[in-house]
CSV table of C-alpha atoms (C1' of nucleotides) in Angstrom, one decimal:
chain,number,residue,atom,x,y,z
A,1,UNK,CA,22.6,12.4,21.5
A,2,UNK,CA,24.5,10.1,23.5
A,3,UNK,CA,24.4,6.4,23.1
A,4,UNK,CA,22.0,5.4,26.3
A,5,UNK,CA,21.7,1.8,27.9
A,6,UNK,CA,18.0,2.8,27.1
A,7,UNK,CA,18.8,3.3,23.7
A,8,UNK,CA,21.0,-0.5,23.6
A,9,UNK,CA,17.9,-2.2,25.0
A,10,UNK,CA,16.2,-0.9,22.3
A,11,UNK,CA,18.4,-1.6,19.5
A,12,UNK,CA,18.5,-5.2,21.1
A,13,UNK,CA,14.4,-4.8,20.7
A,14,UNK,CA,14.3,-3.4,17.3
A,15,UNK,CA,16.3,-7.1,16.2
A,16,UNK,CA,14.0,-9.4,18.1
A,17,UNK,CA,11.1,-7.4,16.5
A,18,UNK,CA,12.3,-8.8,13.1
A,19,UNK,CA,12.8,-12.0,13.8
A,20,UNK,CA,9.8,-12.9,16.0
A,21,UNK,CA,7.9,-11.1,12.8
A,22,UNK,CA,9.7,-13.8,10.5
A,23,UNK,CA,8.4,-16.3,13.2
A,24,UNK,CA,4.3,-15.1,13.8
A,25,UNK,CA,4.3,-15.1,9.7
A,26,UNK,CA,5.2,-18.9,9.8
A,27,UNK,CA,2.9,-19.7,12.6
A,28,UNK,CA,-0.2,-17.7,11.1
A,29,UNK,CA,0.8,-19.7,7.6
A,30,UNK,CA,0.8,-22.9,9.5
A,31,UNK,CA,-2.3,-22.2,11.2
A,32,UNK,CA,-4.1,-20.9,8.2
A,33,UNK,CA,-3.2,-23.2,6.3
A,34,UNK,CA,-6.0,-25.6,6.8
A,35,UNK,CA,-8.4,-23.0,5.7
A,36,UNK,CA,-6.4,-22.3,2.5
A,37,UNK,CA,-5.5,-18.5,3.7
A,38,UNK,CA,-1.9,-17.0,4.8
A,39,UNK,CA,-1.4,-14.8,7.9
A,40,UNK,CA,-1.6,-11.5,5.5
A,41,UNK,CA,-5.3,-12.5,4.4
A,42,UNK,CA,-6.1,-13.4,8.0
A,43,UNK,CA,-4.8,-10.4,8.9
A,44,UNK,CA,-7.1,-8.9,6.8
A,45,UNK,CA,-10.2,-10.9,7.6
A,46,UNK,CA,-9.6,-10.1,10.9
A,47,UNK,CA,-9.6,-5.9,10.1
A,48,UNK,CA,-13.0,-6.4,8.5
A,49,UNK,CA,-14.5,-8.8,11.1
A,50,UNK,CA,-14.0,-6.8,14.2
A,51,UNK,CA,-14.7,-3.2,12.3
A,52,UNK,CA,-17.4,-1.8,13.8
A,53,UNK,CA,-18.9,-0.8,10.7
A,54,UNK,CA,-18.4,-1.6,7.1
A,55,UNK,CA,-15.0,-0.4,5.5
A,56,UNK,CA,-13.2,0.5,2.7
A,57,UNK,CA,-9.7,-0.8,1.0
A,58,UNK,CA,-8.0,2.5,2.3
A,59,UNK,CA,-9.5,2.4,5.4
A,60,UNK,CA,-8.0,-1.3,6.2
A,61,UNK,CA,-4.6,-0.1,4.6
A,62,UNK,CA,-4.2,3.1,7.3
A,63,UNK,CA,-5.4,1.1,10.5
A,64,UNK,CA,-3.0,-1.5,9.8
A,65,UNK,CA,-0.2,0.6,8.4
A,66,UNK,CA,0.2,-1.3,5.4
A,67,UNK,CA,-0.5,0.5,1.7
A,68,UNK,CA,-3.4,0.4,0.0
A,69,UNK,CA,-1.9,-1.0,-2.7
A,70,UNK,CA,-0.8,-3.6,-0.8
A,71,UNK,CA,-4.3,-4.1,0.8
A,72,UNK,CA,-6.0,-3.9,-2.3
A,73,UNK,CA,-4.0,-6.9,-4.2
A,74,UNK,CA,-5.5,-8.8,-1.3
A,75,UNK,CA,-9.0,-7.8,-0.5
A,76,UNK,CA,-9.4,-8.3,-5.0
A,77,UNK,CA,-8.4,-12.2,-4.6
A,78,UNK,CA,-10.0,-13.0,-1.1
A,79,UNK,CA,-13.1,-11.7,-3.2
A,80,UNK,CA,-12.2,-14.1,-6.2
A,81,UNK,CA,-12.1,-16.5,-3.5
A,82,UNK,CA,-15.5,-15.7,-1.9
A,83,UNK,CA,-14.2,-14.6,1.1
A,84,UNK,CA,-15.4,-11.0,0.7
A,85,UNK,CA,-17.7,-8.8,-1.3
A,86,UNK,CA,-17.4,-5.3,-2.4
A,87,UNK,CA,-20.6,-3.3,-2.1
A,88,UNK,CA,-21.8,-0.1,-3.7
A,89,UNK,CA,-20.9,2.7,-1.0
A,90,UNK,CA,-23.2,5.5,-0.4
A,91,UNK,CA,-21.0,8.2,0.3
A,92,UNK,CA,-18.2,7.5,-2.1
A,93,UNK,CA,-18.8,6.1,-6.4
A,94,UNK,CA,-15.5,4.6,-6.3
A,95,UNK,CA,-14.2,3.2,-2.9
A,96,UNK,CA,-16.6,0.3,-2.1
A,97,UNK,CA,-17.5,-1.1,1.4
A,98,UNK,CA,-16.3,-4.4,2.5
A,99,UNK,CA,-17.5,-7.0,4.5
A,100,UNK,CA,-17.5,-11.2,4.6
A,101,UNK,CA,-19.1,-13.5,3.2
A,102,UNK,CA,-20.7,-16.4,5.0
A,103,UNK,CA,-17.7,-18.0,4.0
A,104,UNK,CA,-15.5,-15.5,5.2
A,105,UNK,CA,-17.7,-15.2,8.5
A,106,UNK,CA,-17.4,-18.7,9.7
A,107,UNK,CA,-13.2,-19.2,8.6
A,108,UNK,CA,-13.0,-16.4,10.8
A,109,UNK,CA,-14.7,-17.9,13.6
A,110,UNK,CA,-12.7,-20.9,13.0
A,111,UNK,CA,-9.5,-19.3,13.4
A,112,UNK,CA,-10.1,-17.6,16.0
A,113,UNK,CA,-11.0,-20.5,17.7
A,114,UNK,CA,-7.1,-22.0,16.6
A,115,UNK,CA,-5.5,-18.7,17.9
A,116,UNK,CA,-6.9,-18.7,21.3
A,117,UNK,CA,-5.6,-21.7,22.7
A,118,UNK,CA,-2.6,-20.8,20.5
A,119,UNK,CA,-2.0,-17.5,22.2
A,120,UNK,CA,-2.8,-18.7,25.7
A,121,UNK,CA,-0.2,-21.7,24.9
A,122,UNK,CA,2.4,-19.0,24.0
A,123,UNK,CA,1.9,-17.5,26.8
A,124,UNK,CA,2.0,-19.9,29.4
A,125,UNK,CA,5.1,-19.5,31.9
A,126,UNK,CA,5.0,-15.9,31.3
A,127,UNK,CA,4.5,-13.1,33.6
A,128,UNK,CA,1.1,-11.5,33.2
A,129,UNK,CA,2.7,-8.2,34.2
A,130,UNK,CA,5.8,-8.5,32.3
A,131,UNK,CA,3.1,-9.0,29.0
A,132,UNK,CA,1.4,-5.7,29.7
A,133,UNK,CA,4.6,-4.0,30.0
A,134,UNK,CA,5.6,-5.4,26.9
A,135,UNK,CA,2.2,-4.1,25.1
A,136,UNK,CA,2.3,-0.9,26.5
A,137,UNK,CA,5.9,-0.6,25.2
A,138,UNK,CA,5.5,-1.4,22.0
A,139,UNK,CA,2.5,0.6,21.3
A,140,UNK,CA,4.2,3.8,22.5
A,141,UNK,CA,7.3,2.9,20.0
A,142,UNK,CA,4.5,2.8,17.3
A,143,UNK,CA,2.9,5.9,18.4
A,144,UNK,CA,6.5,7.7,18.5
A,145,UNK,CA,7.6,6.2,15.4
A,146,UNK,CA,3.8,7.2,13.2
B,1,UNK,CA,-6.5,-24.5,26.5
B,2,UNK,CA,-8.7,-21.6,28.0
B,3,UNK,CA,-8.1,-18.0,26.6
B,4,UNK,CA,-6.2,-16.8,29.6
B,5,UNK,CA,-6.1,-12.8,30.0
B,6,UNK,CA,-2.2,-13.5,29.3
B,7,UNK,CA,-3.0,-14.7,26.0
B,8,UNK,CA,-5.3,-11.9,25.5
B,9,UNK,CA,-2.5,-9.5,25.9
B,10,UNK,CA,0.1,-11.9,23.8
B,11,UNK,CA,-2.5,-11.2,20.8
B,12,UNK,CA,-2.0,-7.7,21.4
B,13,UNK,CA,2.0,-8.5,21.0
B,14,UNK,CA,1.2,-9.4,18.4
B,15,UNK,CA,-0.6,-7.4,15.8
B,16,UNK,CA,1.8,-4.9,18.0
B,17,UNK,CA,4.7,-6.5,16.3
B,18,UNK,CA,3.9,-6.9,12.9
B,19,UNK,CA,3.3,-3.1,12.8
B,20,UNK,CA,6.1,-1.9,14.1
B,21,UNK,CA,8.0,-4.2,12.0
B,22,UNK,CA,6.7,-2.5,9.5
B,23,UNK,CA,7.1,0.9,10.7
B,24,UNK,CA,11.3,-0.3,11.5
B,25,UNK,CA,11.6,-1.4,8.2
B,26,UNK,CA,10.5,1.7,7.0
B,27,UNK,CA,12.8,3.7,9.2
B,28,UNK,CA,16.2,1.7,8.4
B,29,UNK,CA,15.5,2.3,4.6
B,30,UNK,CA,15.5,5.8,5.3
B,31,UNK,CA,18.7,5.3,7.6
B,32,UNK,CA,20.5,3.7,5.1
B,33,UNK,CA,19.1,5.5,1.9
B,34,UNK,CA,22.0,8.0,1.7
B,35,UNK,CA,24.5,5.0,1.6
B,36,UNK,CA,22.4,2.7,-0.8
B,37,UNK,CA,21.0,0.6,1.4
B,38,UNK,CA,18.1,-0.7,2.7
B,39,UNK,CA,16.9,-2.4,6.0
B,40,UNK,CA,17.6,-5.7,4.7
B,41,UNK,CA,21.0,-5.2,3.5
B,42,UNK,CA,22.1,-3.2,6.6
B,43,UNK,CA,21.2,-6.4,8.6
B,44,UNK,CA,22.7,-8.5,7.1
B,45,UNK,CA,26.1,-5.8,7.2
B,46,UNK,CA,26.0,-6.1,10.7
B,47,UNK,CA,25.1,-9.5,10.7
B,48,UNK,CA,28.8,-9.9,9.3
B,49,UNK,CA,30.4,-7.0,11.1
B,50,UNK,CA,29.2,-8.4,14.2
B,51,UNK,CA,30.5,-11.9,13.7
B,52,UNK,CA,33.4,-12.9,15.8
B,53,UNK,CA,35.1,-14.7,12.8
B,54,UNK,CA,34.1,-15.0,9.2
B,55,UNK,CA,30.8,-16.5,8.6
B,56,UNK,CA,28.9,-18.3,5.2
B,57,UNK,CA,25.7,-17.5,3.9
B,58,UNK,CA,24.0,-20.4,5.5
B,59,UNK,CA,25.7,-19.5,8.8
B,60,UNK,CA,24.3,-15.9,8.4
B,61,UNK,CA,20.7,-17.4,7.7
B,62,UNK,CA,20.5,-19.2,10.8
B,63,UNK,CA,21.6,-16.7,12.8
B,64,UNK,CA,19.1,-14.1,11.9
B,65,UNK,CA,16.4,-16.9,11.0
B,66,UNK,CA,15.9,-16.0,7.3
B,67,UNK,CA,16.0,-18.7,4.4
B,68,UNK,CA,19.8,-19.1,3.2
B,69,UNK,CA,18.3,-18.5,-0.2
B,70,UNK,CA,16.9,-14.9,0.6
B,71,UNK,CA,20.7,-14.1,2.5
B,72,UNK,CA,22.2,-15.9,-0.7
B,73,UNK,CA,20.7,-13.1,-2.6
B,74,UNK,CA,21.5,-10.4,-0.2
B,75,UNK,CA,25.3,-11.1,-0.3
B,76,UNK,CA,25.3,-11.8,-4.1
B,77,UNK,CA,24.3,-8.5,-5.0
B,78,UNK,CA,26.0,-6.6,-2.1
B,79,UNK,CA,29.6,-8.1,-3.5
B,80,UNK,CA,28.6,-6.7,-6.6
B,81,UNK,CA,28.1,-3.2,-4.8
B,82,UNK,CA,31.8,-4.0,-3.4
B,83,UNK,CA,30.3,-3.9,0.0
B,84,UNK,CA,31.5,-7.7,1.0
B,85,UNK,CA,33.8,-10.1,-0.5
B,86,UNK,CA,33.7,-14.0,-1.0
B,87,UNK,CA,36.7,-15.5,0.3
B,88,UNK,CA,37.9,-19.6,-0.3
B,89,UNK,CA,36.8,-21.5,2.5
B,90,UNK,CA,39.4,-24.2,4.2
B,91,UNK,CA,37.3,-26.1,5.2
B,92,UNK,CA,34.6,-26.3,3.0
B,93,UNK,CA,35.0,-26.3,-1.3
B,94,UNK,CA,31.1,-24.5,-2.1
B,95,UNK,CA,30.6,-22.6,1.0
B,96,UNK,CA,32.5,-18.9,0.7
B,97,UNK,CA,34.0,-17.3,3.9
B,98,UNK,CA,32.1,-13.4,3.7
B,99,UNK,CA,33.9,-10.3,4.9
B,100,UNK,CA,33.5,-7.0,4.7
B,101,UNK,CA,35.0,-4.6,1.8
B,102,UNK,CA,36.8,-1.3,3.2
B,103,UNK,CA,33.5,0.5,1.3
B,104,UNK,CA,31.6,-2.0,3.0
B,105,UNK,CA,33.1,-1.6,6.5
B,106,UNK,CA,33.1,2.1,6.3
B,107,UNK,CA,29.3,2.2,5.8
B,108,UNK,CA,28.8,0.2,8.6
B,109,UNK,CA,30.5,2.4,11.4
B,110,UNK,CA,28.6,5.5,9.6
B,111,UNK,CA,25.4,3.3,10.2
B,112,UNK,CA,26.4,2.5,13.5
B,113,UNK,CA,26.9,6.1,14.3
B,114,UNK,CA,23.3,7.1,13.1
B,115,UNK,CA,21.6,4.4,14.6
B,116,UNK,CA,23.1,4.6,18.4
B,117,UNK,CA,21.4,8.5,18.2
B,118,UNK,CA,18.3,7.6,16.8
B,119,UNK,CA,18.0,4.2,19.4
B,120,UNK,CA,18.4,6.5,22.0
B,121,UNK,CA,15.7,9.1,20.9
B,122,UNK,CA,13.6,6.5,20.4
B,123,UNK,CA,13.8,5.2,23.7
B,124,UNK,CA,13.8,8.5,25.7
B,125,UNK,CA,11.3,8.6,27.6
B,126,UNK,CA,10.5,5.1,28.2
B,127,UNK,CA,11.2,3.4,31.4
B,128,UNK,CA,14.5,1.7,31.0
B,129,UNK,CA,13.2,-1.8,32.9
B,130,UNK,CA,10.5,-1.7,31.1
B,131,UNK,CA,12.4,-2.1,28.0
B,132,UNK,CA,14.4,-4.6,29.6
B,133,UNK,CA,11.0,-6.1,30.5
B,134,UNK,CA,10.2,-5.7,27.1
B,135,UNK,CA,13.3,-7.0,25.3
B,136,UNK,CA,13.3,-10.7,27.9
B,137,UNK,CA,9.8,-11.2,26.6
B,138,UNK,CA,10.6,-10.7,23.2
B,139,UNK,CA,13.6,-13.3,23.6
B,140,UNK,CA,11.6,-15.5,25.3
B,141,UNK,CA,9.0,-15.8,22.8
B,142,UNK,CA,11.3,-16.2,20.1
B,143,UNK,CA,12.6,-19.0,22.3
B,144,UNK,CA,9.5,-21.0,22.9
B,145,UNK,CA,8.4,-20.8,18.8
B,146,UNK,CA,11.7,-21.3,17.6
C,1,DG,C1',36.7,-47.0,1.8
C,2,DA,C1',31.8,-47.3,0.3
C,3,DT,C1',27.5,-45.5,1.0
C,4,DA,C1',23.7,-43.0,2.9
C,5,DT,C1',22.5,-38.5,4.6
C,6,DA,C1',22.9,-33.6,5.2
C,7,DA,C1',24.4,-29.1,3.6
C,8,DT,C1',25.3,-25.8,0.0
C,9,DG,C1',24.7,-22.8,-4.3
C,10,DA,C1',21.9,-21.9,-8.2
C,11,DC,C1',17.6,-21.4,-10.2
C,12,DA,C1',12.6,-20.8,-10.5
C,13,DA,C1',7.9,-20.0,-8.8
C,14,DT,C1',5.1,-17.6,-5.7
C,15,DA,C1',3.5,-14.3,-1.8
C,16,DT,C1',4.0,-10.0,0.4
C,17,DG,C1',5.1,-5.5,0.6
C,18,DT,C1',6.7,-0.5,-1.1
C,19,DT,C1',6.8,3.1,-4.5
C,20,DG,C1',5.4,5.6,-8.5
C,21,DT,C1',2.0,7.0,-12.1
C,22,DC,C1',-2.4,7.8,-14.2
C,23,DA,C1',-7.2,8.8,-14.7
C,24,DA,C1',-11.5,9.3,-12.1
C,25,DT,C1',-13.9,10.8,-8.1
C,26,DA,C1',-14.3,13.6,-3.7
C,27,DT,C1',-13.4,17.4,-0.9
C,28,DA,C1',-11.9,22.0,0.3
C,29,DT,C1',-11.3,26.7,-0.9
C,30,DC,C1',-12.2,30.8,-3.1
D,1,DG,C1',-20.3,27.1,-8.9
D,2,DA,C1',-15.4,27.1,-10.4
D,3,DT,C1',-11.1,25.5,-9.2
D,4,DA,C1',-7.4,23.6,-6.7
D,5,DT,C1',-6.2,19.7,-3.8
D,6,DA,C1',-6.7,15.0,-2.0
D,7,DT,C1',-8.3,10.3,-2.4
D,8,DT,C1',-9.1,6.2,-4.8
D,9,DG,C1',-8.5,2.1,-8.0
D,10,DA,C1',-5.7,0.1,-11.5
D,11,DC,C1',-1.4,-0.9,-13.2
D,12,DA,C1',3.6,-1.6,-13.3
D,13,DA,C1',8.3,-2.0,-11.4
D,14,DC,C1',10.9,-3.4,-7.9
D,15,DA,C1',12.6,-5.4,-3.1
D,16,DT,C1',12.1,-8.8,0.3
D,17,DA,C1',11.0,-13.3,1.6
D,18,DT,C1',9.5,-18.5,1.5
D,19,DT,C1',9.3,-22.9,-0.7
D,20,DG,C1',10.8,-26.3,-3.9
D,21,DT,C1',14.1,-28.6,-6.9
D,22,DC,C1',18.6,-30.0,-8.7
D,23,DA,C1',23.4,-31.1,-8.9
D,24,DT,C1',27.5,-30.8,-6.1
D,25,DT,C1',30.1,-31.1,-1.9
D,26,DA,C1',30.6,-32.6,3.1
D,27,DT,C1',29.7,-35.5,6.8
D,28,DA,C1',28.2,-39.6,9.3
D,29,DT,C1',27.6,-44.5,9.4
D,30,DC,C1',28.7,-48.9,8.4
DNA sequence: GATATAATGACAATATGTTGTCAATATATC
DNA sequence: GATATATTGACAACATATTGTCATTATATC
């Protein structure tokens, strides 16, 4: 295939994708920090708090594309830290159900409280339109990627 | 600050990003695997490649905002691989000039020539302005972190 | 030129992530 | 129901990255 101006404007996208990731890690750090969590376990409270229903390790691993491995280091300590239980689940002897603790609950609350004003900040001075485009265009690049 | 719909989408961007960062990383492993590489190493190739003259470690780590200590371990091992070489410096007695090895410099036009193909396949089928959209956003929120 | 400050390389500790393996449990297929 | 296949948790090995510290070298300031 031929080298397309679409396909430059990408590459150019693929490089600020890695760097504003470098950048969104510090931030979440930064504003976690108070709280004594790190943007990976917010990013995890954050799966649990707004499922819809209880779920498991694997479950949080494939909806955030991360392994379960990876997902499971995390959810064992934020549970040492009484940020989230395991419970027995029903349907399955081995693969509990998660969910937050009270302690979990209002951190959450917290921080989403710190991210709003954070996001709206970041956004200021930039086209509402031009955001939706960008949305749009990264979640088809993950769908044609997955 | 209010939670403006624009930073309502921005969160989107967001959790957008970190999973396709993911997903990229993923892809330039398998990119580079034949030539025994990985994502991390291929950037910071080009990183030199790309430079107009030679460039130290800490000039490398600014430029693609890591830590000098994470590029300082990059470069370390990929002179071992005789993929870059550490040249005196003039002008500075700790600092080492880094440039690329023939083997090294080889690899990198291969990568470059599976890249450009897989960029533009990637891209097909998206709207060209809106990547350009896309790509000015991304800048620009780099920008206003930074 | 002397001295304070900043930048650099080396090293270590820690966090985050992938991959691979194993045994145990679920699920699908016959 | 028996059996093959897939999923799950636990564990280990490794790659990538940040942060912190120290001694050394550069640079700025007086």
């Amino acid at each position: 295939m031929k080298y397309t101006s679409e396909g430059e404007a990408l590459t150019d996208i693929v490089l600020n994708i890695f760097r504003l990731n470098g950048l969104l890690l510090l931030e979440g750090d930064q504003i976690t920090q108070e709280f004594g969590l790190t943007s990976a376990r917010w990013k995890v409270l954050g799966a649990i708090a707004l499922a819809p229903e209880p779920i498991t390790v694997p479950q949080i691993a494939r909806n955030m594309g991360l392994s379960r491995q990876a997902v499971q280091r995390l959810t064992n300590e934020m549970v040492t830290d009484d940020l989230l239980t395991f419970s027995d689940n029903p349907h399955h002897k081995r693969a509990k159900l998660l969910g937050l603790t009270r302690k979990g609950m209002n951190i959450y609350k917290k921080l989403e409280d710190k991210q709003r004003p954070w996001a709206s900040s970041l956004a200021k001075g930039l086209d509402r339109k031009d955001l939706q485009i960008t949305s749009t265009v990264l979640r088809d690049l993950i769908a044609k990627i997955d």
